[in-house]
CSV table of N, CA and C and ligand atoms in Angstrom, one decimal:
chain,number,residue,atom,x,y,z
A,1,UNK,N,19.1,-12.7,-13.5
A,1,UNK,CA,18.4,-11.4,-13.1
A,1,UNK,C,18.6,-11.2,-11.6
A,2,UNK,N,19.6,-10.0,-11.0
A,2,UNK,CA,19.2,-10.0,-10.2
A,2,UNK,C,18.2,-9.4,-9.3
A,3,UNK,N,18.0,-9.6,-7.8
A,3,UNK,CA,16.7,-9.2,-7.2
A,3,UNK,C,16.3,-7.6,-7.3
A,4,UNK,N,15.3,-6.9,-7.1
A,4,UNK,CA,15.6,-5.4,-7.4
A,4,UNK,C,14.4,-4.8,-6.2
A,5,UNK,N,15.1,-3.8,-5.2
A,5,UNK,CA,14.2,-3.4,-4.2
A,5,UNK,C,13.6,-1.9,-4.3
A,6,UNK,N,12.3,-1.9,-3.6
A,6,UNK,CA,11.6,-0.5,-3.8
A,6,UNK,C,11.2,-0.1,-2.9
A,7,UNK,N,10.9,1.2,-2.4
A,7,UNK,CA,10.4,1.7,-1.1
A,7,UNK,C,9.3,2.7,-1.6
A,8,UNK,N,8.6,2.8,-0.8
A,8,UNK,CA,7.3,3.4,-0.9
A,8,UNK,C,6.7,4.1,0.5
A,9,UNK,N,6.1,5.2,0.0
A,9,UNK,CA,5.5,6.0,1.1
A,9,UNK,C,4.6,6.4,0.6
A,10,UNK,N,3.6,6.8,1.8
A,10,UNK,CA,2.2,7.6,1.7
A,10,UNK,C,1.4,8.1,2.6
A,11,UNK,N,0.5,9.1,2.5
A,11,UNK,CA,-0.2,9.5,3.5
A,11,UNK,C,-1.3,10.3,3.2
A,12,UNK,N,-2.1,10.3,3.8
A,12,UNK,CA,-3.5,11.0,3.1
A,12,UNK,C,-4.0,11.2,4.9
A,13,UNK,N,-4.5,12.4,4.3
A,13,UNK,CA,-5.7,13.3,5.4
A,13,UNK,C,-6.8,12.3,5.8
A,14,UNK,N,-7.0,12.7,7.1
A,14,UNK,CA,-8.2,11.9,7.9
A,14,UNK,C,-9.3,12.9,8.0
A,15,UNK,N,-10.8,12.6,7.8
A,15,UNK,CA,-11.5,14.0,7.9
A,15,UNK,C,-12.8,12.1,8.4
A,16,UNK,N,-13.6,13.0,9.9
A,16,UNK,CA,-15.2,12.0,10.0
A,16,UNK,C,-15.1,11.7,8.7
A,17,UNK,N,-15.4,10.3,9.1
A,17,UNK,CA,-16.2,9.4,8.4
A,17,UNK,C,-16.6,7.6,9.0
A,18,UNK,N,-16.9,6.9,7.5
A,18,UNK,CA,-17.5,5.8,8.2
A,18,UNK,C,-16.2,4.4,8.1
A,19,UNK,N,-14.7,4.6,8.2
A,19,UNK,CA,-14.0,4.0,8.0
A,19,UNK,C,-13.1,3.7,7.1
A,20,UNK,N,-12.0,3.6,7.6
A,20,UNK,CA,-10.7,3.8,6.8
A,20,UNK,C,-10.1,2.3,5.9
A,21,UNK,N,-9.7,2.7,5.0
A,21,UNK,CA,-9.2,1.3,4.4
A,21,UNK,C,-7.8,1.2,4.7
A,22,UNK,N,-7.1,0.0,4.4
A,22,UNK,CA,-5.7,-0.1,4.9
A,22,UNK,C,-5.3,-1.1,4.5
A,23,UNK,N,-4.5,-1.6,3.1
A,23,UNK,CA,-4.3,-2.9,2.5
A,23,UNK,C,-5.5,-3.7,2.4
A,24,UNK,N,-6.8,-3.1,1.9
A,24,UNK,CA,-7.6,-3.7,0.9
A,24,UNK,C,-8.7,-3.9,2.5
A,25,UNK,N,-8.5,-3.7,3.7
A,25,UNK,CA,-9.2,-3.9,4.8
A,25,UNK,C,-10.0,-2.6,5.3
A,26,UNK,N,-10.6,-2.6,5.1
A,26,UNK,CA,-12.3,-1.9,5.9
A,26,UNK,C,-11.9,-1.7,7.6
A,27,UNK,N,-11.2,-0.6,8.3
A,27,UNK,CA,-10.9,-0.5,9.5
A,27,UNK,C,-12.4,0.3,10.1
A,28,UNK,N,-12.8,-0.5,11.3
A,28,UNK,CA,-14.3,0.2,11.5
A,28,UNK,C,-13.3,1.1,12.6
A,29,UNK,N,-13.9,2.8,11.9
A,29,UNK,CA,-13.8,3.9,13.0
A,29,UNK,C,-14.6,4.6,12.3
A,30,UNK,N,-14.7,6.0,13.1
A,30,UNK,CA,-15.4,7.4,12.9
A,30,UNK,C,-14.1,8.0,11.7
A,31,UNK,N,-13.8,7.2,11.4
A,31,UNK,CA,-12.5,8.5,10.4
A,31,UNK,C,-12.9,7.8,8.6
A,32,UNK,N,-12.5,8.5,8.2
A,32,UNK,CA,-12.4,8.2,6.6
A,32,UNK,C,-10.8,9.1,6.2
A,33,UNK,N,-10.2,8.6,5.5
A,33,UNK,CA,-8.8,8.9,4.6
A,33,UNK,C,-9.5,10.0,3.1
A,34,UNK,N,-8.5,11.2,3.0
A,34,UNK,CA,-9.3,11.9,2.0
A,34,UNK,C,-8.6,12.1,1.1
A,35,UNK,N,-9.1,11.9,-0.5
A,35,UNK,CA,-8.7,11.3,-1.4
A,35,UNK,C,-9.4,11.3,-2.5
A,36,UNK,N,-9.0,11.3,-3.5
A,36,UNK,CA,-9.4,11.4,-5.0
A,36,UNK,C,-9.8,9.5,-5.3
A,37,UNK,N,-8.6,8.6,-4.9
A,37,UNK,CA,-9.4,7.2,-5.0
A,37,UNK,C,-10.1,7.1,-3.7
A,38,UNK,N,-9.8,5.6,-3.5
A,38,UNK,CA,-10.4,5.1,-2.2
A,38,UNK,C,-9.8,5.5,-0.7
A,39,UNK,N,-8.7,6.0,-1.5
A,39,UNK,CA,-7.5,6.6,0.0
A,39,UNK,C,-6.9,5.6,0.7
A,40,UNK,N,-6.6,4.2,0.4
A,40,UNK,CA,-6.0,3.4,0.7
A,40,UNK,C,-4.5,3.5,0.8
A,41,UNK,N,-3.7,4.5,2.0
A,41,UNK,CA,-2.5,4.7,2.2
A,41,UNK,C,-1.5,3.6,2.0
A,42,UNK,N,-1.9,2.6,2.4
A,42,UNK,CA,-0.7,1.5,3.0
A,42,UNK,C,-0.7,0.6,1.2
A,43,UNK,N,-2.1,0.4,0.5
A,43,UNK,CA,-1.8,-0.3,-1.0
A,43,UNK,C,-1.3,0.8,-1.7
A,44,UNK,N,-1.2,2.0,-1.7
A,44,UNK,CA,-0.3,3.2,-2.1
A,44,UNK,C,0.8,3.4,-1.7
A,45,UNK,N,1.2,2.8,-0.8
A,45,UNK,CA,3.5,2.9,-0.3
A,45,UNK,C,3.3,1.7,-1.3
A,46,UNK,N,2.5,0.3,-1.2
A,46,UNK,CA,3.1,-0.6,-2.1
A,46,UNK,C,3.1,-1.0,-3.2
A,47,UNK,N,2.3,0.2,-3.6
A,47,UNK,CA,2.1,0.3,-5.2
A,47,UNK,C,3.4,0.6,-6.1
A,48,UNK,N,3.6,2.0,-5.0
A,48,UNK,CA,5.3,2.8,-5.1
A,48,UNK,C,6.1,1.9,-4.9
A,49,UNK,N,6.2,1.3,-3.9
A,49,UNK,CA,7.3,0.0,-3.7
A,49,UNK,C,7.6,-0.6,-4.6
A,50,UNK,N,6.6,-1.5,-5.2
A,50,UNK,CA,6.7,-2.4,-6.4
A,50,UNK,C,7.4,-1.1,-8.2
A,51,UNK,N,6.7,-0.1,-7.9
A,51,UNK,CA,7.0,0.6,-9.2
A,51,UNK,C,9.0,1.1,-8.9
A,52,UNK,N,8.6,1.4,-8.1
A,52,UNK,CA,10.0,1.7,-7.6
A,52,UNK,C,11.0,0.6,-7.9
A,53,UNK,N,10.9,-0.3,-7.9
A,53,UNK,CA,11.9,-1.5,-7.7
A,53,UNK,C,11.9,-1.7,-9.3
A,54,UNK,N,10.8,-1.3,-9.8
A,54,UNK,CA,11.1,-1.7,-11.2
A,54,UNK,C,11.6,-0.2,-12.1
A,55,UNK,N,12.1,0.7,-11.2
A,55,UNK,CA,12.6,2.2,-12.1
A,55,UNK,C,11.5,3.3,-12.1
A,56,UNK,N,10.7,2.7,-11.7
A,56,UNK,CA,9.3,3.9,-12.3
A,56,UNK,C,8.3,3.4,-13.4
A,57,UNK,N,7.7,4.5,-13.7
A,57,UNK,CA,7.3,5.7,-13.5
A,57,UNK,C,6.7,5.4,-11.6
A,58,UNK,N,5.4,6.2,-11.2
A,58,UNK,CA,5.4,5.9,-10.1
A,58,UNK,C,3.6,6.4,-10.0
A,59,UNK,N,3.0,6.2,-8.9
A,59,UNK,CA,1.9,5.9,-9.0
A,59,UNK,C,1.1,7.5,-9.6
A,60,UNK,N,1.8,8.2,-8.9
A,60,UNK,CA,0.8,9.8,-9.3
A,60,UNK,C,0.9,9.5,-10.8
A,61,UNK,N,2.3,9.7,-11.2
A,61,UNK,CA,2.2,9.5,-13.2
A,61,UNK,C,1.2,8.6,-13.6
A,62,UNK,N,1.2,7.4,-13.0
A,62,UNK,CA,0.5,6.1,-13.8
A,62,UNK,C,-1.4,6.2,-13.4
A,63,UNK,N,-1.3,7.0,-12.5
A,63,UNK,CA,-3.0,7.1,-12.2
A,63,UNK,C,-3.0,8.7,-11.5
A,64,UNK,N,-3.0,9.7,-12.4
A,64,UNK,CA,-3.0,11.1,-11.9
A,64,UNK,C,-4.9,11.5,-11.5
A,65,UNK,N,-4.4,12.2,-10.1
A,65,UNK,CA,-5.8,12.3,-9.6
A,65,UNK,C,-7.0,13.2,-10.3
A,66,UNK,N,-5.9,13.5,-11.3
A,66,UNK,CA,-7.0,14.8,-12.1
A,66,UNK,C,-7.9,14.1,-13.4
A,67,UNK,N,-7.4,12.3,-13.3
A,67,UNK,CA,-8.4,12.1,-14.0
A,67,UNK,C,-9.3,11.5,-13.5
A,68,UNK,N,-10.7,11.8,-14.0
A,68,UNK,CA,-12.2,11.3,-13.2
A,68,UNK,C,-12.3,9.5,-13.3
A,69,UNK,N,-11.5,8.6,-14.3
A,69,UNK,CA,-11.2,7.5,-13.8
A,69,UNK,C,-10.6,6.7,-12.7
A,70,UNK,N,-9.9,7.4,-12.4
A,70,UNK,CA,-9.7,7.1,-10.6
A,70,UNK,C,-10.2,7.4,-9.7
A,71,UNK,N,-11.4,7.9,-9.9
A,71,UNK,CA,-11.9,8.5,-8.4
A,71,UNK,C,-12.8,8.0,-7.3
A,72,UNK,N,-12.4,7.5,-6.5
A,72,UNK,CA,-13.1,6.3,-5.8
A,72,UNK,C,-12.4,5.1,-5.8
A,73,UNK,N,-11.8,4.9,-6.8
A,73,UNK,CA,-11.2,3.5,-7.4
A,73,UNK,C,-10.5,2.3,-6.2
A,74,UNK,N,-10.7,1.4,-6.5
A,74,UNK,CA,-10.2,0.6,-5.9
A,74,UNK,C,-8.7,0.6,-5.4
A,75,UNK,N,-7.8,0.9,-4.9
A,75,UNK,CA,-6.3,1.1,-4.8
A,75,UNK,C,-5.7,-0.1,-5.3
A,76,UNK,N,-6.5,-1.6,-4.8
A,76,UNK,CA,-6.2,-2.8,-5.4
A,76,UNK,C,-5.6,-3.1,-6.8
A,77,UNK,N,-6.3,-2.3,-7.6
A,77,UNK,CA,-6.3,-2.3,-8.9
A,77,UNK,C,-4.9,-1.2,-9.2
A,78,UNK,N,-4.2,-0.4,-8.3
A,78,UNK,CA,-3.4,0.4,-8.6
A,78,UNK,C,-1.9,-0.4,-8.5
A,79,UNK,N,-2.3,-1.2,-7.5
A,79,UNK,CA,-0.9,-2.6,-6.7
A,79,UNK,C,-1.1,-3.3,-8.2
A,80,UNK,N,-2.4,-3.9,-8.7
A,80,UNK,CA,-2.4,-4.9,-9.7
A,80,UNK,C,-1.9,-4.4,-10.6
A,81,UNK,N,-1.7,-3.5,-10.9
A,81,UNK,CA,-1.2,-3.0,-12.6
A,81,UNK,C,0.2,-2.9,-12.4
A,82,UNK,N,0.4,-2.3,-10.9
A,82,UNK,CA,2.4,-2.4,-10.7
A,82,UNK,C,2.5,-3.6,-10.9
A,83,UNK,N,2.0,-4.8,-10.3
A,83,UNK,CA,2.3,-6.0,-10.1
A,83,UNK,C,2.3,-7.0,-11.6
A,84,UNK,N,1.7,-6.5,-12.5
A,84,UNK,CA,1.8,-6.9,-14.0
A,84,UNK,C,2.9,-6.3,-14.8
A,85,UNK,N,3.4,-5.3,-14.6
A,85,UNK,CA,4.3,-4.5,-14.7
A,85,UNK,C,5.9,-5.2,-14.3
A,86,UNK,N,5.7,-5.6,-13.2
A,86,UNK,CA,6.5,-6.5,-12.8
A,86,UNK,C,6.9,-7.7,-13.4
A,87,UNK,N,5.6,-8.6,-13.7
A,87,UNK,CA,5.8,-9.4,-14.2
A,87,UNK,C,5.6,-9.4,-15.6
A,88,UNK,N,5.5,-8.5,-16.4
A,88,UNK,CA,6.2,-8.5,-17.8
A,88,UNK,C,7.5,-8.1,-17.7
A,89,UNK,N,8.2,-7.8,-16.5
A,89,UNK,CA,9.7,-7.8,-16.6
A,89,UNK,C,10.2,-9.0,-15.8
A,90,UNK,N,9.4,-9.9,-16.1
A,90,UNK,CA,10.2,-11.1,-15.1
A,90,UNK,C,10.4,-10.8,-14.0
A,91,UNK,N,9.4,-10.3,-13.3
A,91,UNK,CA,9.5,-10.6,-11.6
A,91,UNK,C,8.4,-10.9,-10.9
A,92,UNK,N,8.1,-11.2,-9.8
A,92,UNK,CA,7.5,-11.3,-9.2
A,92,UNK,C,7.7,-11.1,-7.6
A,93,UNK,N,7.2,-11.5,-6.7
A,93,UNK,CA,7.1,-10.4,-5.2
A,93,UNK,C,8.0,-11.7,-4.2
A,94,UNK,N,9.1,-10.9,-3.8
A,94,UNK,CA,9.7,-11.7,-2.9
A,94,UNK,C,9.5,-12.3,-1.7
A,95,UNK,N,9.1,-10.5,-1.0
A,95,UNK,CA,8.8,-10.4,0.4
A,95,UNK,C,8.1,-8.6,0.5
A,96,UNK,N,7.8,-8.7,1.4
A,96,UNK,CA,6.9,-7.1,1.3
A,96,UNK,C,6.7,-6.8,3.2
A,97,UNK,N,7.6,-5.8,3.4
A,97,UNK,CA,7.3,-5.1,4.4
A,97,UNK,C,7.4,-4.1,4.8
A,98,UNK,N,6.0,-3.3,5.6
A,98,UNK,CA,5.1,-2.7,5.7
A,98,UNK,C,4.7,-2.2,6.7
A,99,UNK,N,4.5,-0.9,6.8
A,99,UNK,CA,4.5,-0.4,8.7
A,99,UNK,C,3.3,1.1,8.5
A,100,UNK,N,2.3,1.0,9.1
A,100,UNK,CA,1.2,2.2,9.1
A,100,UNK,C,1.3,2.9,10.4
A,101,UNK,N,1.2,4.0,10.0
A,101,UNK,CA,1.5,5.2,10.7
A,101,UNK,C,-0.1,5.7,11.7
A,102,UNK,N,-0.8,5.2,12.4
A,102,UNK,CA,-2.0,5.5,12.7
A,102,UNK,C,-2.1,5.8,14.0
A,103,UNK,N,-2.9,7.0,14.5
A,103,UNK,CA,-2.7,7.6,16.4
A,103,UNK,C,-4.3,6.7,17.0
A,104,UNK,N,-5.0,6.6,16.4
A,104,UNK,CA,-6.2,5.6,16.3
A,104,UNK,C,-7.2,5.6,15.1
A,105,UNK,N,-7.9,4.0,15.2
A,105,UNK,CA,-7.7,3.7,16.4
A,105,UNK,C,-6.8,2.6,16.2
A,106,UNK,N,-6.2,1.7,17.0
A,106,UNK,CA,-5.0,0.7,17.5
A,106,UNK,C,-5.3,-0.4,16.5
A,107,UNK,N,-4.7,-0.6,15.4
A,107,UNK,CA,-4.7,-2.1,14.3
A,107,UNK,C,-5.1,-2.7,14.8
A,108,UNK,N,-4.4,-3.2,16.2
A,108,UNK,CA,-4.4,-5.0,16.9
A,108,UNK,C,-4.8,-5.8,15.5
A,109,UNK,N,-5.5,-7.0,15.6
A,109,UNK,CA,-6.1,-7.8,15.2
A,109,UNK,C,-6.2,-8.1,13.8
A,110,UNK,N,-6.6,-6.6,13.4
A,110,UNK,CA,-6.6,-6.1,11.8
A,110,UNK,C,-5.1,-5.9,11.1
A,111,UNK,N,-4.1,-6.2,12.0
A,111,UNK,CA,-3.0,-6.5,11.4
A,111,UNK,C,-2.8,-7.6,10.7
A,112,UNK,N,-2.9,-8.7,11.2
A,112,UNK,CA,-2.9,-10.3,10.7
A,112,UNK,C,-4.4,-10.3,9.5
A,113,UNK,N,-5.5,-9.3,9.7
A,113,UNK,CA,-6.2,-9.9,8.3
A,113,UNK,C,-5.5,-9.0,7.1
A,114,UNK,N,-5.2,-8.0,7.8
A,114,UNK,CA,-4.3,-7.3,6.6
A,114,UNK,C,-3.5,-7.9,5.7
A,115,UNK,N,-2.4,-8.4,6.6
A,115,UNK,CA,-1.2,-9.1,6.2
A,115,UNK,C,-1.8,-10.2,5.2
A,116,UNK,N,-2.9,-11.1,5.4
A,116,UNK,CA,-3.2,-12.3,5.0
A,116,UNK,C,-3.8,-11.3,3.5
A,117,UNK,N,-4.8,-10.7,3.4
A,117,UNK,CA,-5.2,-9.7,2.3
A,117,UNK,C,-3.5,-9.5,1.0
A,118,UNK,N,-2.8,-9.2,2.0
A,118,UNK,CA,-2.0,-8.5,1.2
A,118,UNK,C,-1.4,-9.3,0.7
A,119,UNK,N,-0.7,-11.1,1.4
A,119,UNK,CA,-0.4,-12.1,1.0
A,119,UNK,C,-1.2,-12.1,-0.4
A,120,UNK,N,-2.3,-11.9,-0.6
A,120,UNK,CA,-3.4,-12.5,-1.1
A,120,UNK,C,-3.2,-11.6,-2.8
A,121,UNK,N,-2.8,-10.3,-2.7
A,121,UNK,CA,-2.4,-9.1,-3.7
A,121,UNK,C,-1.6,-9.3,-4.1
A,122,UNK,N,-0.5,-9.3,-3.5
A,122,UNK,CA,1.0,-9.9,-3.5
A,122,UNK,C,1.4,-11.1,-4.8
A,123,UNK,N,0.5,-12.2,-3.9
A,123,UNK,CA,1.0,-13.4,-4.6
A,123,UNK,C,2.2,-13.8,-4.1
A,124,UNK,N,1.9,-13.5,-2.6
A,124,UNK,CA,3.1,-14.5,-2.1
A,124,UNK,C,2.4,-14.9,-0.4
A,125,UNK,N,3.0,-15.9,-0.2
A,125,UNK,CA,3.3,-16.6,0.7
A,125,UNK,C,2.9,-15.7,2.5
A,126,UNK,N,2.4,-16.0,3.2
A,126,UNK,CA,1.8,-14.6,4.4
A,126,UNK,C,3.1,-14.7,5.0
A,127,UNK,N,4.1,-16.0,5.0
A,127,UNK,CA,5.6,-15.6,6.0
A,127,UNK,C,6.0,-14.3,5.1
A,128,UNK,N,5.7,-13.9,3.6
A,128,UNK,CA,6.7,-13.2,2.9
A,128,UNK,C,6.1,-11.7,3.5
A,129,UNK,N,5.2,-11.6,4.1
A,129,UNK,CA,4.5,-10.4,4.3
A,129,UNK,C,4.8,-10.0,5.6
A,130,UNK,N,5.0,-8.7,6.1
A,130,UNK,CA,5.0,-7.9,7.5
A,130,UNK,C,3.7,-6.6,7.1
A,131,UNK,N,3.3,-6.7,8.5
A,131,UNK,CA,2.1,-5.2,8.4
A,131,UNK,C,2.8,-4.8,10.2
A,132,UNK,N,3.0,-3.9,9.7
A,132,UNK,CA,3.5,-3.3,11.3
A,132,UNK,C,3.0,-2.5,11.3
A,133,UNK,N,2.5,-1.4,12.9
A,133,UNK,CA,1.8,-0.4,13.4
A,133,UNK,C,2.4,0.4,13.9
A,134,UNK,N,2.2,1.7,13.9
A,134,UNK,CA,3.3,2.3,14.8
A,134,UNK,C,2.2,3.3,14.9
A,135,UNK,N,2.3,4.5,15.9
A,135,UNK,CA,1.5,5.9,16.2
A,135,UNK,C,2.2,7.0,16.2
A,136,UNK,N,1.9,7.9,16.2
A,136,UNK,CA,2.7,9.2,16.0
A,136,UNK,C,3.3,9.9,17.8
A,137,UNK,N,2.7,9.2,18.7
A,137,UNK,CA,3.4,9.5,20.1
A,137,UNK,C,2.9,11.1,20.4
A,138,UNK,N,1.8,11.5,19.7
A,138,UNK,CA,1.1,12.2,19.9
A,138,UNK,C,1.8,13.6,19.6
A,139,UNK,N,2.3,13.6,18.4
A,139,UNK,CA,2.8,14.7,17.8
A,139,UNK,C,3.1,15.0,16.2
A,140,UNK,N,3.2,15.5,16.1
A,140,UNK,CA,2.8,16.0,14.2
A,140,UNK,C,1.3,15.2,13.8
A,141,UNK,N,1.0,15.2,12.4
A,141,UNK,CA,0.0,15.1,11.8
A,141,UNK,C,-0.5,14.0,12.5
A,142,UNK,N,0.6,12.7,12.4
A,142,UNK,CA,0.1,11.2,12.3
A,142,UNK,C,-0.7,11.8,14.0
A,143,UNK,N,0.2,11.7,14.9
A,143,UNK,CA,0.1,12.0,16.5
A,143,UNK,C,-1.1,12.9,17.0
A,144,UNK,N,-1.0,13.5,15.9
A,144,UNK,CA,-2.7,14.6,16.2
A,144,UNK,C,-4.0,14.1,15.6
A,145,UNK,N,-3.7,13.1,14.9
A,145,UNK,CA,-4.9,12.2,14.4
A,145,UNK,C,-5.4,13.0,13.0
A,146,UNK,N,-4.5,14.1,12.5
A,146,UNK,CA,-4.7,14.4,11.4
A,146,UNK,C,-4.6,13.7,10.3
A,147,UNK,N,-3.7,12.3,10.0
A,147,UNK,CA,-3.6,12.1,9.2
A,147,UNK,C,-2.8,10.4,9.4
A,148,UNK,N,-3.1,9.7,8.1
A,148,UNK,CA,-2.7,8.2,8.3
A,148,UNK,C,-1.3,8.0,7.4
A,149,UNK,N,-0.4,7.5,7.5
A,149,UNK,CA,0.7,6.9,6.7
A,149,UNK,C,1.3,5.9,6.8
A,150,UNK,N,2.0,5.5,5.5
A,150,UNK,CA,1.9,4.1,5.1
A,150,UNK,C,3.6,4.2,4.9
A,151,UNK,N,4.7,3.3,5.3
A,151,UNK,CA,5.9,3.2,4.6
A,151,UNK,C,5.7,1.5,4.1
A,152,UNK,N,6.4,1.1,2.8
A,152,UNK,CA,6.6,-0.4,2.6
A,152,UNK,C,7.7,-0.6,1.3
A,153,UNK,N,8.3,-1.6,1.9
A,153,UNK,CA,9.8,-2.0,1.1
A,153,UNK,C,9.1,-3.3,0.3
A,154,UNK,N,9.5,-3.4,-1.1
A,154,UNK,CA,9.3,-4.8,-2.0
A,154,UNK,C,10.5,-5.2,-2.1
A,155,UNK,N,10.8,-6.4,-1.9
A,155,UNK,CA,11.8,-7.2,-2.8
A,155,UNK,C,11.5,-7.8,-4.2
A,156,UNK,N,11.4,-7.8,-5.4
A,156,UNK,CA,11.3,-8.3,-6.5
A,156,UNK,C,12.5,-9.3,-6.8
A,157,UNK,N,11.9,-10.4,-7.2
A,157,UNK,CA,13.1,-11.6,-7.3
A,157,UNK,C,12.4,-12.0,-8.8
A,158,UNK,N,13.4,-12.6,-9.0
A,158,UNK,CA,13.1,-13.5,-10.8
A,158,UNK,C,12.1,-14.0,-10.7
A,159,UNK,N,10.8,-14.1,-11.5
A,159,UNK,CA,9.9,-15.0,-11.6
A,159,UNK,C,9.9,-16.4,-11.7
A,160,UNK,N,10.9,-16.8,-12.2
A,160,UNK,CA,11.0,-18.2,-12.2
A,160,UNK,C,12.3,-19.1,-11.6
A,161,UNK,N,13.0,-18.2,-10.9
A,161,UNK,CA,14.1,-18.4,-10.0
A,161,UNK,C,13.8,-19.0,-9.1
A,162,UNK,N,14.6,-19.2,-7.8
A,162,UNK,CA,14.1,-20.0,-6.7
A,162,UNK,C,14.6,-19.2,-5.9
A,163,UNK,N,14.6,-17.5,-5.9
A,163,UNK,CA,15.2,-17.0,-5.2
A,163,UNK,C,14.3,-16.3,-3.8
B,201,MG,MG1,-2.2,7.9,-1.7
């Protein structure tokens, strides 16, 4: 089998609130992400990632916001069903990297619990993981603080390969 890669993107509106999630992490600010689930941008590129890598479908199809079962929902649970998905096709997660689009406030710190979180979703190894930060340089949506986004690439390797 060989390895199969996916890319993923996301982005959701920022409107006050009591804090933003970001790979299953609770970012303390004045902002909230707005959204039909929990608005977790960044476990939404890697939801896509992983679905991507395996052909599709992709996450709007597999959890459409117009049904009242997802609302609020954990995004965790949106990665876990790609990630089963995966591995009823014999794969599992190679490496996973990941870059959030945010003008504030500044990851720092919350990068490395991310990463280790995501390690943790993944099911792989925290070398196999990247969480990178970047800011909008104070222009378009991200740069105006309008809004958060997420880009992240999967590699899928054979489940029981050594690859
Ligand atoms: Mg989303």
């Amino acid at each position: 089998m060989q390895p199969r890669i996916g890319v993923g993107h996301d982005l959701h509106r920022l409107e006050p609130g009591a804090g933003l999630l970001l790979g299953g992490v609770k970012i303390e600010c004045g902002l909230r992400a707005v959204a039909h689930s929990d608005g977790d941008a960044l476990l939404h590129a890697l939801t896509d990632a992983v679905l991507g890598a395996l052909g599709g479908p992709d996450i709007g199809e597999l959890f459409p916001d117009r049904d009242e079962s997802n609302r609020g929902r954990d995004s965790a649970e949106f990665l876990q069903a790609a990630l089963e998905r995966a591995g009823r096709a014999g794969y599992r997660v190679g490496n996973a990297d990941a870059t959030v689009f945010l003008e504030q406030p500044k990851l720092g710190g919350a990068k490395e619990e991310i990463r280790v979180n995501l390690a943790r979703l993944l099911g792989c190894e925290k070398e196999c993981v990247s969480v990178k930060a970047k800011t909008g340089e104070g222009v378009g949506p991200v740069g105006e603080g309008k809004a958060v986004a997420a880009q992240a690439v999967v590699l899928l390797v054979e489940r029981s390969g050594n690859a």
